[in-house]
mmCIF file of C-alpha atoms in Angstrom:
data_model
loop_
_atom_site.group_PDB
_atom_site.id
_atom_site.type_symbol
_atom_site.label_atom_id
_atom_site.label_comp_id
_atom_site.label_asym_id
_atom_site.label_seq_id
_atom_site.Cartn_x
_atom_site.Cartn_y
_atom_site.Cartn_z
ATOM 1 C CA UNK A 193 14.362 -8.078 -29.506
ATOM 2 C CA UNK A 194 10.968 -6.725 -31.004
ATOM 3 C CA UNK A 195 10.451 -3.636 -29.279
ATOM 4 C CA UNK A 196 7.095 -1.925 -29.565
ATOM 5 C CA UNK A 197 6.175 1.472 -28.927
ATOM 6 C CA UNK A 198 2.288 2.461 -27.948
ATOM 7 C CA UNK A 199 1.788 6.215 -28.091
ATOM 8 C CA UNK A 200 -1.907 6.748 -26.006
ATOM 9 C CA UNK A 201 -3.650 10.291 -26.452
ATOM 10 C CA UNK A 202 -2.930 11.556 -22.970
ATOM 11 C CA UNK A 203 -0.248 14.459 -21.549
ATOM 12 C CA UNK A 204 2.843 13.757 -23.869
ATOM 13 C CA UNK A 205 5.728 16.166 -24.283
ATOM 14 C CA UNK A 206 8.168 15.370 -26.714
ATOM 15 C CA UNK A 207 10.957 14.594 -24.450
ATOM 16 C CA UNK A 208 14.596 13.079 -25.292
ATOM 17 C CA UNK A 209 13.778 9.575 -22.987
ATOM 18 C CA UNK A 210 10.463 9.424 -25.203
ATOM 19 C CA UNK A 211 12.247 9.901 -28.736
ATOM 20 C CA UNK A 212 14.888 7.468 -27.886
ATOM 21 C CA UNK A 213 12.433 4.941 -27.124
ATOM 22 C CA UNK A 214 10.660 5.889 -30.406
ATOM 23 C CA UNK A 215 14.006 5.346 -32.166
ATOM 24 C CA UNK A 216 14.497 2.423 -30.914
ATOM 25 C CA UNK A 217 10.940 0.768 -31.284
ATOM 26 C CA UNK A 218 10.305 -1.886 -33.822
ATOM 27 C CA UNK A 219 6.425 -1.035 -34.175
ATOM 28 C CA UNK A 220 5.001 1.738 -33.607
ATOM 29 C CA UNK A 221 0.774 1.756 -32.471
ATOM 30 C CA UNK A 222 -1.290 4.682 -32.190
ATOM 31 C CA UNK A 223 -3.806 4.505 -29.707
ATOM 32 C CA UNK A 224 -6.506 6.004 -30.803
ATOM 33 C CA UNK A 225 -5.410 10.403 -30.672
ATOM 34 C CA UNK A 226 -2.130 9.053 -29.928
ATOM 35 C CA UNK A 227 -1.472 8.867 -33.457
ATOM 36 C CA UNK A 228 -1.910 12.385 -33.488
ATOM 37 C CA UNK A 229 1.081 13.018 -31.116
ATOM 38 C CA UNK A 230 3.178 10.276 -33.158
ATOM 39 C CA UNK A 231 2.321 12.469 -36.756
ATOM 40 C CA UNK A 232 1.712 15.972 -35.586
ATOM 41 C CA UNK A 233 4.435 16.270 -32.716
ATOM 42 C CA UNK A 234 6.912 13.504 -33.251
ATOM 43 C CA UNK A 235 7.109 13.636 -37.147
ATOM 44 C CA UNK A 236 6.462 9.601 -36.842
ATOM 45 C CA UNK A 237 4.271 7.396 -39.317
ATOM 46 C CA UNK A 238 2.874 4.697 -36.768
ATOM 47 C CA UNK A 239 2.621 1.140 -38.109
ATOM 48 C CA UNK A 240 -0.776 0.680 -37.314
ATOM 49 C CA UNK A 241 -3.659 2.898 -35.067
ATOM 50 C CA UNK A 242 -6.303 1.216 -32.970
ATOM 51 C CA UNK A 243 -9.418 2.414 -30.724
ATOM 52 C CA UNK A 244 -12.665 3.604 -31.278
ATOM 53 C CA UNK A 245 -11.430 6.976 -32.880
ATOM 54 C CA UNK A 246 -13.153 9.235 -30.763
ATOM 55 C CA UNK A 247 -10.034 11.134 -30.203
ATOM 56 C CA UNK A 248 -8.501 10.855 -33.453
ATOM 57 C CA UNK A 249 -8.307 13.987 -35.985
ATOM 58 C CA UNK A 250 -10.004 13.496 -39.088
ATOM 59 C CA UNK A 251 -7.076 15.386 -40.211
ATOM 60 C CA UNK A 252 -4.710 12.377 -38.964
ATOM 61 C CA UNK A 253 -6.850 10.242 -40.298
ATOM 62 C CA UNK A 254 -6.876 11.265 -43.600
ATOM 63 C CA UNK A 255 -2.985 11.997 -43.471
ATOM 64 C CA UNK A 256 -2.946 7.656 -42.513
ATOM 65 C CA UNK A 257 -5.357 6.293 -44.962
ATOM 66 C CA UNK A 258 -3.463 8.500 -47.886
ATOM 67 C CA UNK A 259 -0.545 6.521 -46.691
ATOM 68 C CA UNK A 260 -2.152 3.007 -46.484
ATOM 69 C CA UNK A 261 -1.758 2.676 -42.920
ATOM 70 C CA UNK A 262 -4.246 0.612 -41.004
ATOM 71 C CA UNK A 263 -7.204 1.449 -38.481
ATOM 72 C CA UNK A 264 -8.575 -0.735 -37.001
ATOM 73 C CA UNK A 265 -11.801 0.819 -35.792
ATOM 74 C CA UNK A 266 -13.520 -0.628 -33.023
ATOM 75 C CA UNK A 267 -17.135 0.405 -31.523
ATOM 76 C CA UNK A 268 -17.250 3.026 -28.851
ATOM 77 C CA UNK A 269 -19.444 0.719 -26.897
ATOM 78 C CA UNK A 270 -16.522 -1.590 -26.058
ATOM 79 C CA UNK A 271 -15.490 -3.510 -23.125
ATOM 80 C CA UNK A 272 -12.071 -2.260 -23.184
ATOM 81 C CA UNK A 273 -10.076 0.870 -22.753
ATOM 82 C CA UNK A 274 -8.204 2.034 -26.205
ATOM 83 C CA UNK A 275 -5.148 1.154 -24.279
ATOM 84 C CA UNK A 276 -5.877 -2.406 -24.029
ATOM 85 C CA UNK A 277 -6.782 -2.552 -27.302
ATOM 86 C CA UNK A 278 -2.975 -1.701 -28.338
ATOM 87 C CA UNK A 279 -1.458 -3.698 -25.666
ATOM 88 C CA UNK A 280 -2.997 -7.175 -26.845
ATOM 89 C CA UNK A 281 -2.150 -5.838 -30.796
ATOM 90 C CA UNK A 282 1.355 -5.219 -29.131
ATOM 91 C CA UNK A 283 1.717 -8.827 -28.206
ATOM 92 C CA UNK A 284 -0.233 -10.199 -31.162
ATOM 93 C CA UNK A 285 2.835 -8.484 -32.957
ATOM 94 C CA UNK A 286 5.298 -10.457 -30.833
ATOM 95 C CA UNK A 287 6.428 -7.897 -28.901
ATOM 96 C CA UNK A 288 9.352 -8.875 -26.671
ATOM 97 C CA UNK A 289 8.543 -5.298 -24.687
ATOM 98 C CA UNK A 290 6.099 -2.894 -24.957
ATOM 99 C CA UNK A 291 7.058 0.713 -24.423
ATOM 100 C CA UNK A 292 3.850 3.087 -23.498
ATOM 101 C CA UNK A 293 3.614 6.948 -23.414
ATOM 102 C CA UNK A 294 1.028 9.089 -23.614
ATOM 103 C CA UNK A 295 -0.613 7.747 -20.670
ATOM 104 C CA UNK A 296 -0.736 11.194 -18.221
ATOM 105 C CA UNK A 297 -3.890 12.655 -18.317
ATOM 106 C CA UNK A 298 -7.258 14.418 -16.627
ATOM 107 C CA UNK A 299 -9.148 10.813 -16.532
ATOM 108 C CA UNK A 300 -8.211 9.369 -13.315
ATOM 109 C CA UNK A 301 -9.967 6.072 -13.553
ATOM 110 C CA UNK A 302 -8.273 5.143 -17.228
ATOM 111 C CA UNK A 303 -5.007 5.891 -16.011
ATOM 112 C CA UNK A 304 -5.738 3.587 -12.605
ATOM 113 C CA UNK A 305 -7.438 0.774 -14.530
ATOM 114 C CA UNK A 306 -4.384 0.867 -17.285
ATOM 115 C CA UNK A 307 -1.915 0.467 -14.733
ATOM 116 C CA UNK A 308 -4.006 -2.393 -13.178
ATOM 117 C CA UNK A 309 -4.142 -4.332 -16.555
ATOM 118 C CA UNK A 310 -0.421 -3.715 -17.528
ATOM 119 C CA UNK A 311 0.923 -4.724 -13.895
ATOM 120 C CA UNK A 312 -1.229 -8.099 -14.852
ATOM 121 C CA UNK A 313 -0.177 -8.227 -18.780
ATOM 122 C CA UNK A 314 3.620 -7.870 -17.722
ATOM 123 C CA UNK A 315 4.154 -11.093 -16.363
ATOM 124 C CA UNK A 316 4.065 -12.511 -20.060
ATOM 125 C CA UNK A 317 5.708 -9.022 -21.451
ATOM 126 C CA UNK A 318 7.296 -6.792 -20.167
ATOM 127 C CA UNK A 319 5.625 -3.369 -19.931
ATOM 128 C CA UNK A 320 7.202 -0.057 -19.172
ATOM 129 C CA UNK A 321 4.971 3.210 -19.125
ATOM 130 C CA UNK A 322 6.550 6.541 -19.730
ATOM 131 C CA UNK A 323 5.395 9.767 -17.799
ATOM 132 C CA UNK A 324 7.408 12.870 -18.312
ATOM 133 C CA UNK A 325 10.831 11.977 -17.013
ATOM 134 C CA UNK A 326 9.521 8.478 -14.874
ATOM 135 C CA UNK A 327 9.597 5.016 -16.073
ATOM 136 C CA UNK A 328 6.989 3.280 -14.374
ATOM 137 C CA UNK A 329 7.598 -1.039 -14.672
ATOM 138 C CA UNK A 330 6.447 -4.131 -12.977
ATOM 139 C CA UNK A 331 7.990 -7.077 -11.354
ATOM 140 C CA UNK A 332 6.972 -10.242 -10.523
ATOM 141 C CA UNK A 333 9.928 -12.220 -9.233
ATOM 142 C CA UNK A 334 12.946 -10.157 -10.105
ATOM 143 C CA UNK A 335 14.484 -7.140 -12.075
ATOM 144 C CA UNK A 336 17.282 -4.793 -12.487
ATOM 145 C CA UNK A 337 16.950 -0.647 -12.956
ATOM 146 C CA UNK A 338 19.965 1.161 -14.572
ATOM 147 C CA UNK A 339 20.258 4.267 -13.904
ATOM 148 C CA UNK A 340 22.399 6.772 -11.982
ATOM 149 C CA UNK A 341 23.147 7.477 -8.580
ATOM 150 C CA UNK A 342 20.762 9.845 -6.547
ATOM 151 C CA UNK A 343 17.722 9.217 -8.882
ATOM 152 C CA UNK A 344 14.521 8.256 -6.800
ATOM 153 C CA UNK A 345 12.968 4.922 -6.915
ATOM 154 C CA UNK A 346 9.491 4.217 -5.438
ATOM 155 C CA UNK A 347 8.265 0.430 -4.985
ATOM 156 C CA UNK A 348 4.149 0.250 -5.004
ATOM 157 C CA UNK A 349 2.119 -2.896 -4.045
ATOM 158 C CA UNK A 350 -0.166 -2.710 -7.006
ATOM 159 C CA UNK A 351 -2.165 -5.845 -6.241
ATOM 160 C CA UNK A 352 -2.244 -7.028 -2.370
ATOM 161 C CA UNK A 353 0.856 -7.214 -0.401
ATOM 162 C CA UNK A 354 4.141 -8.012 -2.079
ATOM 163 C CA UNK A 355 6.271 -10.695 0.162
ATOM 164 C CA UNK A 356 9.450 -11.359 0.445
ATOM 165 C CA UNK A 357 10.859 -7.847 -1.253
ATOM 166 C CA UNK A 358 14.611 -8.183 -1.163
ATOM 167 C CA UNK A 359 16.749 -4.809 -2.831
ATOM 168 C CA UNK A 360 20.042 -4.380 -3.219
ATOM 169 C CA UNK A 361 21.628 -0.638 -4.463
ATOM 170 C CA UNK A 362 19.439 1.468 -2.643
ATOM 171 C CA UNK A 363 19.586 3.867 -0.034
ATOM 172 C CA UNK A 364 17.384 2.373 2.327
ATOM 173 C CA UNK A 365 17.947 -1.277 1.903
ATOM 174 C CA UNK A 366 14.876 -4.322 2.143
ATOM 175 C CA UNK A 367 15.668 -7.875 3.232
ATOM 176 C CA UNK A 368 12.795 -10.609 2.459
ATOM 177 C CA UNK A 369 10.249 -8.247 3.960
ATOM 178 C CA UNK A 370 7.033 -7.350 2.870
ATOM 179 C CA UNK A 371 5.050 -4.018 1.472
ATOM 180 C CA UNK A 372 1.561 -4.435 2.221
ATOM 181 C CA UNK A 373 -0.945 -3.284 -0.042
ATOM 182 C CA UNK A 374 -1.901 1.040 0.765
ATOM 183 C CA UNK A 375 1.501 1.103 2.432
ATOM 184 C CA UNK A 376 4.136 4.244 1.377
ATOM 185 C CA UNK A 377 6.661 2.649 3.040
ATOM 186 C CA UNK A 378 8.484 1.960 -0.340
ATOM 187 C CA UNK A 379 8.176 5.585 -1.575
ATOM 188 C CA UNK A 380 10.655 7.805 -2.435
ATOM 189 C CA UNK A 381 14.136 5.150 -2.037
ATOM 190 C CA UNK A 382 17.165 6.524 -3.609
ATOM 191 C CA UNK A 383 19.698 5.074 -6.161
ATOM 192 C CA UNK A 384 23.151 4.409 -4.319
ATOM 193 C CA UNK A 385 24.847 2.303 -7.438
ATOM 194 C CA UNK A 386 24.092 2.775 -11.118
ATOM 195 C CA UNK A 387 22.027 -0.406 -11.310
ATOM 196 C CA UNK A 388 19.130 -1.300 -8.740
ATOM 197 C CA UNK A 389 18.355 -5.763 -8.121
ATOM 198 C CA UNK A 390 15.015 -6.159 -6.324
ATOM 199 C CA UNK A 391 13.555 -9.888 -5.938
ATOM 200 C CA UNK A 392 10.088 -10.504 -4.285
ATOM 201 C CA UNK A 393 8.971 -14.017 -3.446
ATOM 202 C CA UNK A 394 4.978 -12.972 -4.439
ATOM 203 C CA UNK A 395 3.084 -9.904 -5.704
ATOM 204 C CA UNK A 396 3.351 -7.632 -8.020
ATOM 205 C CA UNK A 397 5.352 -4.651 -7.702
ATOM 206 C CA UNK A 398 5.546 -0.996 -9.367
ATOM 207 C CA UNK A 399 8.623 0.308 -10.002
ATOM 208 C CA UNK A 400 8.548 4.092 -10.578
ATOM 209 C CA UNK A 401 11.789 5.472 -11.218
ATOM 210 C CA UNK A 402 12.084 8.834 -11.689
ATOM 211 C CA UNK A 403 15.154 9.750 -13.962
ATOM 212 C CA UNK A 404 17.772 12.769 -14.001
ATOM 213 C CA UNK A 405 17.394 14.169 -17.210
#
């Protein structure tokens, strides 16, 4: 499996669930400052960096080009956020799943508008984003969460009503019912078996699972 690993220029502290997906990437992307948090905080060489490079240190910079790695610069009047940018390099790479961090931060409507795009770009990948100690994901028909018993699990329309939301290994059980869009009716659920099945018949659900770490 080609995992690949997008580090975006947002909130990111260097936590053990972050590093072990950095371990266990296959690529690694900078987005544009991300790269900055991949060489300056995580001691990690990124394959390739991408964005318009408005947040990127010259110092980072410089460290990169000294070390042939490629930036692809692109103009700040673009019609997409630097996060999309890495996504579709992501899948251009043949990722099998994309792994994002770095996406916390004080701009509300990037962090809204990247969750819209990824919730739309996972049914062909799948995309997991990393905040802290939560692992937000996205399903479209089905999928599993491992984790361990007690640790919260929220389920979020993200576009319209989801139908037909069916879970089994949670606290407070669903049964081909449906979670319409704006509702919190799906927040804070609880882990009662290391590993979570939810099926919905339509929709597109976020997963935000909060971990014990």
């Amino acid at each position: 499996m080609k995992s690949v690993f997008i580090m975006l220029s947002g909130d990111c502290s260097p936590t053990k669930l972050i590093r072990t997906y950095i371990q266990n990437a296959t690529i690694c992307i900078g987005a544009d400052g991300g790269a900055d948090h991949l060489v300056q905080t995580f001691r990690i060489i990124p394959h390739e960096v991408v964005g318009d490079f408005d947040s990127l240190s010259k110092q980072t910079r410089a460290y990169l080009k000294d070390r042939n790695i490629p930036c692809i610069q692109h103009p700040t009047d673009k019609d997409q956020t630097d996060s999309e940018l890495a996504i579709e390099r992501a899948i251009e790479w043949g990722a099998d799943q994309i792994i994002i961090a770095g996406f916390s931060g004080d701009r509300i409507d990037h962090m809204q508008a990247n969750i819209g795009y990824s919730a739309k770009r996972s049914a062909h990948v799948p995309i997991r984003i990393i905040s802290g100690n939560q692992e937000l994901s996205f399903i479209h028909l089905s999928g599993t969460i491992q984790g361990t018993i007690g640790e919260l699990v929220s389920l979020i329309p993200v576009e319209g009503s989801v139908r037909g939301v069916t879970t089994k290994g949670l606290r407070y059980p669903l049964s081909h019912e449906a979670l319409p869009f704006g509702t919190t009716r799906g927040v804070s659920n609880c882990m009662t078996e290391k590993t979570a099945h939810i099926q919905i018949s339509s929709g597109i659900l976020m997963v935000v699972h909060t971990r014990n770490l």
